Coordinates of N, CA and C in Angstrom, one line a residue:
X276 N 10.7 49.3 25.1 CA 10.2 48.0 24.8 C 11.3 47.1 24.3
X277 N 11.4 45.7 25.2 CA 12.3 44.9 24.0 C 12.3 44.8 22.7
X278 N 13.5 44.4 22.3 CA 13.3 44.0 20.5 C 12.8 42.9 20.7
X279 N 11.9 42.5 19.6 CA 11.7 41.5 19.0 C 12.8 40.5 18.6
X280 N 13.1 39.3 18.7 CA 14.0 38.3 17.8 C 13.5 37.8 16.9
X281 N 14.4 37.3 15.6 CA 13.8 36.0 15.0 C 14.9 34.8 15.1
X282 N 14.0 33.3 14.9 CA 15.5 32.6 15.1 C 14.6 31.4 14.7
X283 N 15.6 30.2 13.9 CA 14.8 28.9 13.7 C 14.3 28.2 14.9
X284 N 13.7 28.0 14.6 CA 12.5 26.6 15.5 C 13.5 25.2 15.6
X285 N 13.3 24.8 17.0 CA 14.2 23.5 17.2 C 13.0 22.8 17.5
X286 N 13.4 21.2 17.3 CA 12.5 20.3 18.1 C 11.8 20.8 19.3
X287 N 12.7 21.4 20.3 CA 12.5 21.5 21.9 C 11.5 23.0 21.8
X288 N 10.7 23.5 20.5 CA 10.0 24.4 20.3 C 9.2 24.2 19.7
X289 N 8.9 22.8 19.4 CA 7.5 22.1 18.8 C 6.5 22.3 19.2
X290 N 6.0 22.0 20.7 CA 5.2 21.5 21.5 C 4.5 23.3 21.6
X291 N 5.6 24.2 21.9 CA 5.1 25.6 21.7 C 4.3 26.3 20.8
X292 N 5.3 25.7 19.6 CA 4.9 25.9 17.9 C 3.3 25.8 18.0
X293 N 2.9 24.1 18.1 CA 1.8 23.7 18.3 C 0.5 24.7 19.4
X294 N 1.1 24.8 20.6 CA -0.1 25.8 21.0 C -0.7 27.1 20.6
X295 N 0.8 27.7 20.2 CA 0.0 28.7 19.7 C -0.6 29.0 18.8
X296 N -0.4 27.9 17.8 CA -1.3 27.4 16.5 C -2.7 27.0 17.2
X297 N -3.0 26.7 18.2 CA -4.3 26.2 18.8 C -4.7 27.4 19.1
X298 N -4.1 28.4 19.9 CA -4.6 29.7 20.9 C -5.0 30.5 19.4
X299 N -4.2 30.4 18.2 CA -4.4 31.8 17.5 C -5.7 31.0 16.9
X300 N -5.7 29.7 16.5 CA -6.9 29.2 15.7 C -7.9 30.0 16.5
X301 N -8.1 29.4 17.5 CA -9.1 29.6 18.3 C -10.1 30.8 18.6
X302 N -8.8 31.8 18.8 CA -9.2 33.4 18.8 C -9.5 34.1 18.0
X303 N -8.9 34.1 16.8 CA -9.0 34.8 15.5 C -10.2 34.5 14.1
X304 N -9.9 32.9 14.7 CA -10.4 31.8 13.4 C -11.5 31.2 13.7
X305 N -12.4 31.7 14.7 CA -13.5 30.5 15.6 C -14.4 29.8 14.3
X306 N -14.5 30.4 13.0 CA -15.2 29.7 11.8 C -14.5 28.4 11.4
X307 N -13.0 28.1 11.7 CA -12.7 27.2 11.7 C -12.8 25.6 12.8
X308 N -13.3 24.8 11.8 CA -13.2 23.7 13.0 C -12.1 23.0 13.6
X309 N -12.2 22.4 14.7 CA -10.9 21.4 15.3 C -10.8 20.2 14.5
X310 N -10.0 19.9 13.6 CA -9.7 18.7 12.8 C -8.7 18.0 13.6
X311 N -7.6 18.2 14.3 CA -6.8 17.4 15.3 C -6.7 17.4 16.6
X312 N -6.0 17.1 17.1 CA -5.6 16.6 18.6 C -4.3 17.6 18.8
X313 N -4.1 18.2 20.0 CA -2.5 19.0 20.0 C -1.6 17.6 19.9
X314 N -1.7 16.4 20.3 CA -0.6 15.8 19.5 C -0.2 15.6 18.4
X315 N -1.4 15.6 17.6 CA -1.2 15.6 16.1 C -0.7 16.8 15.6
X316 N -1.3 17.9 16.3 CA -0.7 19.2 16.1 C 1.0 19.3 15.8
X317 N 1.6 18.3 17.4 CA 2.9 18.8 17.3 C 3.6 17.6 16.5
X318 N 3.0 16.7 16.1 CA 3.8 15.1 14.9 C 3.6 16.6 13.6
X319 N 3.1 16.7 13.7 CA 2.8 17.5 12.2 C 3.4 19.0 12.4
X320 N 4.0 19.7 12.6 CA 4.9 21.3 13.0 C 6.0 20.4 13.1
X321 N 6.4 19.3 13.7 CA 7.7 19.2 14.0 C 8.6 18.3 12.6
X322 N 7.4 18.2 11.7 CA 7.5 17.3 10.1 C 8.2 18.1 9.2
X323 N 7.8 19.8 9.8 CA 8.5 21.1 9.0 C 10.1 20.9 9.4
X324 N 10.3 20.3 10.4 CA 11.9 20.9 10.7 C 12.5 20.3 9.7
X325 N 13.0 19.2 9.2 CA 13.0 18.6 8.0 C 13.0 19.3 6.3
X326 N 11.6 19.5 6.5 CA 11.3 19.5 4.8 C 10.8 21.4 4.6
X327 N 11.6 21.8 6.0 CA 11.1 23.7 5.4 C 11.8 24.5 6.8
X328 N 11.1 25.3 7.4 CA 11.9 26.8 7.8 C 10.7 27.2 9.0
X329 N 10.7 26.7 10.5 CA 9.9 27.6 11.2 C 10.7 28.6 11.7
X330 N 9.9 29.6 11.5 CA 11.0 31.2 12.0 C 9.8 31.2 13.5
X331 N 10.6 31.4 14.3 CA 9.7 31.9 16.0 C 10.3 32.9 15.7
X332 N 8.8 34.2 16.8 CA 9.3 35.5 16.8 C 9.3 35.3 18.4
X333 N 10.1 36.0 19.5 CA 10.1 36.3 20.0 C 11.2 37.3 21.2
X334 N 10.2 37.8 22.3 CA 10.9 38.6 22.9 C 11.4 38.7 24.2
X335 N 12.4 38.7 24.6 CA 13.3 38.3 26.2 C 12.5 36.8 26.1
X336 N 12.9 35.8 25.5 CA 12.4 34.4 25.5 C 11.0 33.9 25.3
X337 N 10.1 34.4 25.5 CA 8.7 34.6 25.2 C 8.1 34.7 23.8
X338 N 7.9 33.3 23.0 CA 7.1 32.8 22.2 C 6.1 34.3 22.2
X339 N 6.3 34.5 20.7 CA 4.8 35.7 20.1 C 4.3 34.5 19.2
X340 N 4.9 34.0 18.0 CA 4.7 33.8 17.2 C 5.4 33.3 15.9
X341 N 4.9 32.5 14.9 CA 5.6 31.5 14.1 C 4.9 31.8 12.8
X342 N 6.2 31.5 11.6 CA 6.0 31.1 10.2 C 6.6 30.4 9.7
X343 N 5.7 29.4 8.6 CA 6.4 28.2 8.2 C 6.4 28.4 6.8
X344 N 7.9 28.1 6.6 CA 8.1 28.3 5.4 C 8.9 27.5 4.6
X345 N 8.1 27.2 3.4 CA 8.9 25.8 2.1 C 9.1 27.2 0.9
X346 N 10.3 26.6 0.2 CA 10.7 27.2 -1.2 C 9.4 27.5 -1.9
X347 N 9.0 29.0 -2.0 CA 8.3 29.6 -3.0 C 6.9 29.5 -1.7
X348 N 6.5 29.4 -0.7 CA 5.9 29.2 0.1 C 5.7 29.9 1.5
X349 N 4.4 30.4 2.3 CA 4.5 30.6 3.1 C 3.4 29.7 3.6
X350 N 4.0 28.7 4.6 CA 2.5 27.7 4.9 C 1.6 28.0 5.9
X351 N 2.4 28.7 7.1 CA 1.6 28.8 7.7 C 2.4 30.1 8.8
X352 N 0.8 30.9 9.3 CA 1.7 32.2 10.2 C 0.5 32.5 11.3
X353 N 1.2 32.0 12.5 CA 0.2 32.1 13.7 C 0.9 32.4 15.0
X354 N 0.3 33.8 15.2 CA 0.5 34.7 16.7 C -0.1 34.3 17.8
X355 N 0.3 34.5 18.9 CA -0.5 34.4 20.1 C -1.4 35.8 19.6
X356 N -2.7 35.7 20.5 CA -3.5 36.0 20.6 C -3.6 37.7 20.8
X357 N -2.8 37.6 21.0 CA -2.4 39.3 22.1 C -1.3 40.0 21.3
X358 N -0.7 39.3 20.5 CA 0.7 39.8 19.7 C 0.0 40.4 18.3
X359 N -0.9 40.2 18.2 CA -2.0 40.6 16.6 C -1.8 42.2 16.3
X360 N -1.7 43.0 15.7 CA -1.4 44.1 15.2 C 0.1 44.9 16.3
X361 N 0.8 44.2 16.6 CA 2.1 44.7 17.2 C 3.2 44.5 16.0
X362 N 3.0 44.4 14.9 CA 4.1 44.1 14.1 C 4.6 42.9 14.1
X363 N 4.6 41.8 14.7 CA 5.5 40.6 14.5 C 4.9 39.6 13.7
X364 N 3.9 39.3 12.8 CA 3.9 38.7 11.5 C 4.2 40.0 10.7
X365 N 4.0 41.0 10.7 CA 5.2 41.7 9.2 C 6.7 41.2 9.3
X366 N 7.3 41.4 10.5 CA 8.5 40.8 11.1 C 9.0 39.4 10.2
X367 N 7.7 38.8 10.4 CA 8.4 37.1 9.8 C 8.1 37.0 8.4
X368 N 7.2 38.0 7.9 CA 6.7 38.2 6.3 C 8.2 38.6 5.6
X369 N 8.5 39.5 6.5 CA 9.5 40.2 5.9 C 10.8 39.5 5.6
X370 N 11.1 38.5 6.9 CA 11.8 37.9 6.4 C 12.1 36.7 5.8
X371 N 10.5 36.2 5.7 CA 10.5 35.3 4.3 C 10.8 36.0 3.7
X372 N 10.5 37.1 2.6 CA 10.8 37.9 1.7 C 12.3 38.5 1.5
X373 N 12.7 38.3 2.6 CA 14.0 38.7 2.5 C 14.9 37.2 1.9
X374 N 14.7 36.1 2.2 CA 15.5 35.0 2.1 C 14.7 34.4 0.9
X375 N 13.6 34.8 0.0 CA 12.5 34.1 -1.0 C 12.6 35.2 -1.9
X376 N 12.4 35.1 -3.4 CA 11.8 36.2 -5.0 C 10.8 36.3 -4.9
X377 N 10.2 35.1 -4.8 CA 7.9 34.9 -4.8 C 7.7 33.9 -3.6
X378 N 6.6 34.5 -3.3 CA 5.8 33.7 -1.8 C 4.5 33.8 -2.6
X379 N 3.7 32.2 -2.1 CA 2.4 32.1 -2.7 C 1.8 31.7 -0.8
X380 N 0.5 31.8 -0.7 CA 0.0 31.4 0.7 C -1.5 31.4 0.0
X381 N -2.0 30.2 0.8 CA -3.6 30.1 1.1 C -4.1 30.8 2.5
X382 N -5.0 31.3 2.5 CA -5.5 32.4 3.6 C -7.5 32.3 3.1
X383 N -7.9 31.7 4.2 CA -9.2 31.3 4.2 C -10.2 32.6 3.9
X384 N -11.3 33.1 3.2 CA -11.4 33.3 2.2 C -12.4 34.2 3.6
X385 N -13.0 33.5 5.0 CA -13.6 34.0 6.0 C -12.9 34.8 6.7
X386 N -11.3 34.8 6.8 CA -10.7 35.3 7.2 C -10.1 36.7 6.5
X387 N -11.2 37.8 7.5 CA -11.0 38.7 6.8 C -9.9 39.7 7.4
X388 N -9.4 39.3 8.8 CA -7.9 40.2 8.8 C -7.1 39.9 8.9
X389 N -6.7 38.3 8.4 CA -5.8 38.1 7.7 C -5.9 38.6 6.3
X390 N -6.9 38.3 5.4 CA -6.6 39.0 4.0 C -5.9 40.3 3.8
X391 N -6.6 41.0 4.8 CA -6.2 42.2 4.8 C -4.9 42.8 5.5
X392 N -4.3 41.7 5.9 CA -3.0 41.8 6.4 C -2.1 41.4 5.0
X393 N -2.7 40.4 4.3 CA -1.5 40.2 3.5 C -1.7 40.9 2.1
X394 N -2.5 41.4 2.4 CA -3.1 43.0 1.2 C -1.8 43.8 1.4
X395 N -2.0 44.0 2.9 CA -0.8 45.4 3.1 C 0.7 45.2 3.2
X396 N 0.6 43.9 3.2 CA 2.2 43.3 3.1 C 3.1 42.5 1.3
X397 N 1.6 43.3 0.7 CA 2.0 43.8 -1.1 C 1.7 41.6 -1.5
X398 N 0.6 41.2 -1.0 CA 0.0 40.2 -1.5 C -1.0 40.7 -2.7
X399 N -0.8 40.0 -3.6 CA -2.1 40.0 -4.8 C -3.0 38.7 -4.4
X400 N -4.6 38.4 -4.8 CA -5.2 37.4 -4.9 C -4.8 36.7 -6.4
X401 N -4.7 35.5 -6.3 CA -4.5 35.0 -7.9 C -5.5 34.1 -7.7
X402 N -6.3 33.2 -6.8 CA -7.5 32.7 -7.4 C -8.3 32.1 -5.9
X403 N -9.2 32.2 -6.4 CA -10.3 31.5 -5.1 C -10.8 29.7 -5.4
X404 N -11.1 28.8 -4.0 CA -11.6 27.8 -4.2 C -12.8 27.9 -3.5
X405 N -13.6 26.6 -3.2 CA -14.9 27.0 -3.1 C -14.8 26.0 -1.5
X406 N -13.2 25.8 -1.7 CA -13.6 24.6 -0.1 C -12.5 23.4 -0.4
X407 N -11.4 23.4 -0.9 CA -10.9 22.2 -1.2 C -9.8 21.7 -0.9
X408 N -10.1 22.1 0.8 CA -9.2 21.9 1.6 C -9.6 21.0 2.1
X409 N -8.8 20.6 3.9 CA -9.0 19.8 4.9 C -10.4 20.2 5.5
X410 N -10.3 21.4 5.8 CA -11.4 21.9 6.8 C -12.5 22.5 5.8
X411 N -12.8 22.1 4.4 CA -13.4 22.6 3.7 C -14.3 23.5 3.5
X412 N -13.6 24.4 4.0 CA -13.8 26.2 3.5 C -13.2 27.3 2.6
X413 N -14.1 27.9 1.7 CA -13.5 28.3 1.0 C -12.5 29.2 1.0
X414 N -11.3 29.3 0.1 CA -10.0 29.7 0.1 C -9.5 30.5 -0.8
X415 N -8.9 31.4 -0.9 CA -7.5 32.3 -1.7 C -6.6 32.1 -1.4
X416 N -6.0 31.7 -3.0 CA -4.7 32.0 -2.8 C -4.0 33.4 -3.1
X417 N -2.5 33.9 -2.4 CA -2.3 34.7 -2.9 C -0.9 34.7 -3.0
X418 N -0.3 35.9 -3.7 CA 1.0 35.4 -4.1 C 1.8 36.8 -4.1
X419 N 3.0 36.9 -3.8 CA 4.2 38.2 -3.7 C 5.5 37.7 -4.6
X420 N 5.5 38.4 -5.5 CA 6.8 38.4 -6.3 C 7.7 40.0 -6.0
X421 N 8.9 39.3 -5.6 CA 10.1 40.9 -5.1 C 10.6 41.7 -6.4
X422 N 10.1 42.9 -6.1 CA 9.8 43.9 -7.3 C 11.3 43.8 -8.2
X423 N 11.0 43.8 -9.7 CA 12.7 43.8 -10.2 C 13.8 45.0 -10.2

């Protein structure tokens, strides 16, 4: 099997960024509603290049998957649809964790394999909301400090 790569996100990988943030909503997340437009999608992913860290995973050129990442943060981490228990969000966890001390993330509270993905990737829960987000559903946060 190829290796996997990791490598920053350019402009000219926005538009990608953006779909597969649509394909994984879609598949994984159907409790979630459509709050934008894929244009808005990609004004807003391409706002990260700037002010944070999109890591793409992918293999012989082929987009799997993305994590966005700000200081002390993981904002957001979305696979194609098909790449879901192959290892490549541990891949990008890991190397937030490798370049970050503490990662905090919100992970919707319906979303129960993500929780349990960032269970096994040594996340603790530090607190729940009841909805007081964008898409207002209720939410955990959770948080990873690198052991001393």
């Amino acid at each position: 099997m190829d290796t996997i790569t990791l490598r920053p996100a350019s402009i000219d990988d926005i538009v990608d960024v953006a779909g597969i943030f649509a394909r994984s909503r879609a598949a994984a997340l159907p409790f979630l509603p459509v709050l934008h437009s894929g244009a808005e999608d990609i004004e807003f992913f391409g706002g990260y290049l700037d002010g944070g860290l999109i890591t793409l995973a992918e293999r012989v050129g082929v987009k799997l998957g993305f994590l966005v990442e700000t200081p002390g943060w993981i904002e957001h981490l979305y696979l194609e649809p098909a790449q879901r228990g192959q290892g490549v969000g541990k891949l990008l966890v890991d190397a937030a964790k490798h370049r970050q001390d503490h990662l905090q993330l919100w992970c919707f509270a319906d979303n129960l394999a993500g929780r349990a993905f960032y269970v096994r990737q040594g996340f603790t829960e530090i607190r729940r909301t009841d909805g007081d987000n964008e898409a207002g559903l209720p939410d955990i946060l959770f948080g990873w400090q690198r052991p001393a």
